[in-house]
Tab-separated table of C-alpha atoms in Angstrom:
chain	number	residue	atom	x	y	z
E	1217	UNK	CA	47.767	-35.866	58.049
E	1218	UNK	CA	45.835	-38.579	56.147
E	1219	UNK	CA	42.587	-37.616	57.949
E	1220	UNK	CA	43.285	-33.967	57.128
E	1221	UNK	CA	43.743	-34.781	53.465
E	1222	UNK	CA	40.540	-36.845	53.389
E	1223	UNK	CA	38.637	-34.088	55.155
E	1224	UNK	CA	40.102	-31.457	52.879
E	1225	UNK	CA	39.277	-33.540	49.786
E	1226	UNK	CA	35.690	-34.090	50.956
E	1227	UNK	CA	35.206	-30.398	51.678
E	1228	UNK	CA	36.664	-29.383	48.319
E	1229	UNK	CA	34.569	-32.000	46.491
E	1230	UNK	CA	31.429	-30.798	48.306
E	1231	UNK	CA	32.177	-27.150	47.583
E	1232	UNK	CA	32.911	-27.964	43.924
E	1233	UNK	CA	29.651	-29.916	43.507
E	1234	UNK	CA	27.647	-27.153	45.186
E	1235	UNK	CA	29.419	-24.587	43.008
E	1236	UNK	CA	28.556	-26.538	39.867
E	1237	UNK	CA	24.912	-26.921	40.950
E	1238	UNK	CA	24.682	-23.201	41.752
E	1239	UNK	CA	26.339	-22.237	38.497
E	1240	UNK	CA	24.024	-24.570	36.530
E	1241	UNK	CA	20.937	-23.139	38.265
E	1242	UNK	CA	22.039	-19.557	37.581
E	1243	UNK	CA	22.801	-20.258	33.924
E	1244	UNK	CA	19.496	-22.086	33.476
E	1245	UNK	CA	17.591	-19.206	35.086
E	1246	UNK	CA	19.365	-16.574	32.963
E	1247	UNK	CA	18.799	-18.614	29.775
E	1248	UNK	CA	15.050	-19.059	30.504
E	1249	UNK	CA	14.627	-15.355	31.297
E	1250	UNK	CA	16.540	-14.434	28.121
E	1251	UNK	CA	14.278	-16.651	26.018
E	1252	UNK	CA	11.135	-15.183	27.608
E	1253	UNK	CA	12.404	-11.628	27.045
E	1254	UNK	CA	13.363	-12.356	23.453
E	1255	UNK	CA	9.956	-13.963	22.771
E	1256	UNK	CA	8.123	-10.975	24.236
E	1257	UNK	CA	10.197	-8.500	22.213
E	1258	UNK	CA	9.687	-10.424	18.957
E	1259	UNK	CA	5.940	-10.753	19.595
E	1260	UNK	CA	5.647	-7.024	20.326
E	1261	UNK	CA	7.625	-6.050	17.208
E	1262	UNK	CA	5.532	-8.427	15.042
E	1263	UNK	CA	2.223	-7.014	16.357
E	1264	UNK	CA	3.393	-3.423	15.828
E	1265	UNK	CA	4.582	-4.308	12.317
E	1266	UNK	CA	1.190	-5.829	11.425
E	1267	UNK	CA	-0.664	-2.779	12.796
E	1268	UNK	CA	1.588	-0.385	10.849
E	1269	UNK	CA	1.222	-2.391	7.640
E	1270	UNK	CA	-2.582	-2.512	8.028
E	1271	UNK	CA	-2.745	1.265	8.582
E	1272	UNK	CA	-0.559	1.988	5.545
E	1273	UNK	CA	-2.588	-0.317	3.265
E	1274	UNK	CA	-5.878	1.183	4.513
E	1275	UNK	CA	-4.601	4.729	3.916
E	1276	UNK	CA	-3.316	3.928	0.400
E	1277	UNK	CA	-6.612	2.169	-0.493
E	1278	UNK	CA	-8.722	5.124	0.714
E	1279	UNK	CA	-6.545	7.630	-1.174
E	1280	UNK	CA	-6.717	5.471	-4.302
E	1281	UNK	CA	-10.527	5.336	-4.155
E	1282	UNK	CA	-10.754	9.118	-3.639
E	1283	UNK	CA	-8.392	9.781	-6.566
E	1284	UNK	CA	-10.255	7.367	-8.841
E	1285	UNK	CA	-13.608	8.953	-7.914
E	1286	UNK	CA	-12.271	12.455	-8.626
E	1287	UNK	CA	-10.824	11.404	-12.001
E	1288	UNK	CA	-14.036	9.656	-13.079
E	1289	UNK	CA	-16.147	12.632	-11.953
E	1290	UNK	CA	-13.896	15.059	-13.864
E	1291	UNK	CA	-13.912	12.925	-17.044
E	1292	UNK	CA	-17.718	12.520	-16.853
E	1293	UNK	CA	-18.273	16.277	-16.440
E	1294	UNK	CA	-15.906	17.079	-19.330
E	1295	UNK	CA	-17.603	14.458	-21.500
E	1296	UNK	CA	-21.042	15.961	-20.818
E	1297	UNK	CA	-19.790	19.489	-21.590
E	1298	UNK	CA	-18.144	18.344	-24.829
E	1299	UNK	CA	-21.232	16.395	-25.935
E	1300	UNK	CA	-23.477	19.370	-25.153
E	1301	UNK	CA	-21.226	21.711	-27.166
E	1302	UNK	CA	-21.127	19.337	-30.151
E	1303	UNK	CA	-24.894	18.844	-30.154
E	1304	UNK	CA	-25.487	22.600	-29.863
E	1305	UNK	CA	-23.085	23.299	-32.742
E	1306	UNK	CA	-24.667	20.627	-34.976
E	1307	UNK	CA	-28.166	21.903	-34.157
E	1308	UNK	CA	-27.237	25.501	-34.995
E	1309	UNK	CA	-25.599	24.456	-38.283
E	1310	UNK	CA	-28.619	22.312	-39.137
E	1311	UNK	CA	-30.969	25.245	-38.543
E	1312	UNK	CA	-28.810	27.558	-40.674
E	1313	UNK	CA	-28.617	25.016	-43.485
E	1314	UNK	CA	-32.343	24.326	-43.370
E	1315	UNK	CA	-33.100	28.064	-43.331
E	1316	UNK	CA	-30.844	28.662	-46.346
E	1317	UNK	CA	-32.402	25.814	-48.310
E	1318	UNK	CA	-35.922	26.912	-47.500
E	1319	UNK	CA	-35.100	30.526	-48.374
E	1320	UNK	CA	-33.577	29.502	-51.685
E	1321	UNK	CA	-36.496	27.236	-52.561
E	1322	UNK	CA	-38.997	29.912	-51.540
E	1323	UNK	CA	-37.339	32.534	-53.751
E	1324	UNK	CA	-37.265	30.170	-56.710
E	1325	UNK	CA	-40.843	29.201	-56.024
E	1326	UNK	CA	-41.990	32.816	-56.086
E	1327	UNK	CA	-40.210	33.474	-59.424
E	1328	UNK	CA	-41.876	30.519	-61.125
E	1329	UNK	CA	-45.232	30.914	-59.386
E	1330	UNK	CA	-46.626	33.254	-62.039
E	1331	UNK	CA	-46.233	30.873	-64.984
E	1332	UNK	CA	-46.403	27.350	-63.637
E	1333	UNK	CA	-48.036	27.584	-60.244
E	1334	UNK	CA	-49.605	24.132	-60.212
E	1335	UNK	CA	-46.485	22.384	-61.559
E	1336	UNK	CA	-44.119	24.209	-59.226
E	1337	UNK	CA	-46.394	23.537	-56.273
E	1338	UNK	CA	-46.337	19.792	-56.889
E	1339	UNK	CA	-42.627	19.757	-57.631
E	1340	UNK	CA	-41.970	21.991	-54.621
E	1341	UNK	CA	-43.652	19.575	-52.284
E	1342	UNK	CA	-41.746	16.636	-53.734
E	1343	UNK	CA	-38.474	18.522	-53.667
E	1344	UNK	CA	-39.023	19.811	-50.153
E	1345	UNK	CA	-39.859	16.320	-48.911
E	1346	UNK	CA	-36.755	14.891	-50.574
E	1347	UNK	CA	-34.517	17.667	-49.299
E	1348	UNK	CA	-35.847	17.387	-45.781
E	1349	UNK	CA	-35.514	13.583	-45.875
E	1350	UNK	CA	-31.962	13.869	-47.200
E	1351	UNK	CA	-30.969	16.506	-44.634
E	1352	UNK	CA	-32.555	14.472	-41.834
E	1353	UNK	CA	-30.739	11.279	-42.899
E	1354	UNK	CA	-27.407	13.108	-43.228
E	1355	UNK	CA	-27.954	14.774	-39.867
E	1356	UNK	CA	-28.598	11.416	-38.206
E	1357	UNK	CA	-25.528	9.858	-39.870
E	1358	UNK	CA	-23.342	12.806	-38.841
E	1359	UNK	CA	-24.678	12.799	-35.299
E	1360	UNK	CA	-24.162	9.004	-35.020
E	1361	UNK	CA	-20.576	9.308	-36.297
E	1362	UNK	CA	-19.772	12.143	-33.910
E	1363	UNK	CA	-21.276	10.324	-30.922
E	1364	UNK	CA	-19.487	7.085	-31.867
E	1365	UNK	CA	-16.156	8.942	-32.189
E	1366	UNK	CA	-16.630	10.753	-28.861
E	1367	UNK	CA	-17.616	7.493	-27.120
E	1368	UNK	CA	-14.583	5.605	-28.504
E	1369	UNK	CA	-12.208	8.429	-27.512
E	1370	UNK	CA	-13.791	8.575	-24.042
E	1371	UNK	CA	-13.323	4.828	-23.546
E	1372	UNK	CA	-9.675	5.016	-24.710
E	1373	UNK	CA	-8.986	7.975	-22.414
E	1374	UNK	CA	-10.665	6.290	-19.449
E	1375	UNK	CA	-8.735	3.042	-20.049
E	1376	UNK	CA	-5.418	4.929	-20.233
E	1377	UNK	CA	-6.158	6.877	-17.049
E	1378	UNK	CA	-7.194	3.755	-15.124
E	1379	UNK	CA	-4.131	1.832	-16.353
E	1380	UNK	CA	-1.822	4.693	-15.355
E	1381	UNK	CA	-3.422	5.028	-11.901
E	1382	UNK	CA	-3.207	1.241	-11.354
E	1383	UNK	CA	0.490	1.127	-12.347
E	1384	UNK	CA	1.341	4.079	-10.088
E	1385	UNK	CA	-0.617	2.480	-7.226
E	1386	UNK	CA	1.287	-0.804	-7.601
E	1387	UNK	CA	4.657	1.035	-7.715
E	1388	UNK	CA	3.777	3.082	-4.621
E	1389	UNK	CA	2.567	0.026	-2.707
E	1390	UNK	CA	5.735	-1.931	-3.615
E	1391	UNK	CA	7.981	0.930	-2.470
E	1392	UNK	CA	6.111	1.317	0.837
E	1393	UNK	CA	6.216	-2.421	1.598
E	1394	UNK	CA	9.921	-2.617	0.712
E	1395	UNK	CA	10.707	0.360	2.945
E	1396	UNK	CA	8.697	-1.044	5.885
E	1397	UNK	CA	10.342	-4.480	5.500
E	1398	UNK	CA	13.865	-2.971	5.459
E	1399	UNK	CA	13.125	-0.834	8.530
E	1400	UNK	CA	11.653	-3.876	10.314
E	1401	UNK	CA	14.784	-5.928	9.628
E	1402	UNK	CA	17.060	-3.104	10.840
E	1403	UNK	CA	15.012	-2.664	14.030
E	1404	UNK	CA	14.933	-6.404	14.719
E	1405	UNK	CA	18.707	-6.662	14.163
E	1406	UNK	CA	19.375	-3.764	16.524
E	1407	UNK	CA	17.114	-5.207	19.236
E	1408	UNK	CA	18.671	-8.679	18.976
E	1409	UNK	CA	22.197	-7.218	19.034
E	1410	UNK	CA	21.361	-5.114	22.085
E	1411	UNK	CA	19.778	-8.056	23.954
E	1412	UNK	CA	22.756	-10.305	23.080
E	1413	UNK	CA	25.283	-7.718	24.325
E	1414	UNK	CA	23.325	-7.183	27.549
E	1415	UNK	CA	23.028	-10.960	28.052
E	1416	UNK	CA	26.776	-11.400	27.638
E	1417	UNK	CA	27.519	-8.568	30.080
E	1418	UNK	CA	25.058	-9.969	32.637
E	1419	UNK	CA	26.418	-13.513	32.278
E	1420	UNK	CA	30.006	-12.237	32.629
E	1421	UNK	CA	29.101	-10.278	35.755
E	1422	UNK	CA	27.300	-13.242	37.329
E	1423	UNK	CA	30.151	-15.636	36.557
E	1424	UNK	CA	32.727	-13.156	37.884
E	1425	UNK	CA	30.686	-12.666	41.078
E	1426	UNK	CA	30.218	-16.430	41.605
E	1427	UNK	CA	33.937	-17.058	40.957
E	1428	UNK	CA	34.985	-14.366	43.449
E	1429	UNK	CA	32.571	-15.712	46.081
E	1430	UNK	CA	33.815	-19.232	45.427
E	1431	UNK	CA	37.430	-18.147	45.934
E	1432	UNK	CA	36.533	-16.287	49.143
E	1433	UNK	CA	34.580	-19.269	50.472
E	1434	UNK	CA	37.332	-21.705	49.531
E	1435	UNK	CA	39.938	-19.459	51.167
E	1436	UNK	CA	37.874	-19.211	54.347
E	1437	UNK	CA	37.329	-22.973	54.496
E	1438	UNK	CA	41.011	-23.715	53.902
E	1439	UNK	CA	42.029	-21.152	56.513
E	1440	UNK	CA	39.544	-22.604	59.012
E	1441	UNK	CA	40.666	-26.191	58.321
E	1442	UNK	CA	44.317	-25.155	58.569
E	1443	UNK	CA	43.742	-23.418	61.899
E	1444	UNK	CA	41.826	-26.414	63.235
E	1445	UNK	CA	44.510	-28.747	61.958
E	1446	UNK	CA	47.227	-26.753	63.721
E	1447	UNK	CA	45.209	-26.798	66.948
């Protein structure tokens, strides 16, 4: 009986130590595989996230450049048309005014030509020179004022358009980045939750299998020892 108890104790101690070693090896293997899998998944998600972010930023930048080019081209064409119209209008009014002045002076000149031809001729030349000088100076001042006004309005309009486009671009970029970041966090949470649930199920199955095999082995050993002991 004492030898049986010693033998039984040794067998049980050996089986228990082997069971602990096996269980430790299995848990260590599962843990290392879980870490490798998790690292691979996180690395893949991070690389895909960087690629997606790069594509989105490149697309937004290209669209922004196209929009800015179209706006600047449209403003430049409208500015040229407006300037051409203003210059044409001023030129036509200048010609009409000059024609009216010359016609009026010519008619007055003809009326006075009979009596004071020499005097009128000298005064006519002086008057015509003064009138033409005055008209020319006023024309230059008017043209300078108009061009200065158009240039200032063009600069204000261009500044407003560029500021509006820049603000809309920043708002759009912020919204896109916020949306991508939220989707990335949701995806990462789902993947981690799925891996954790699968890890727990796998660990439970392995432990249940090892426990059942341990009980079967222990039962067989005890039955064998008992039969040998009876013999």
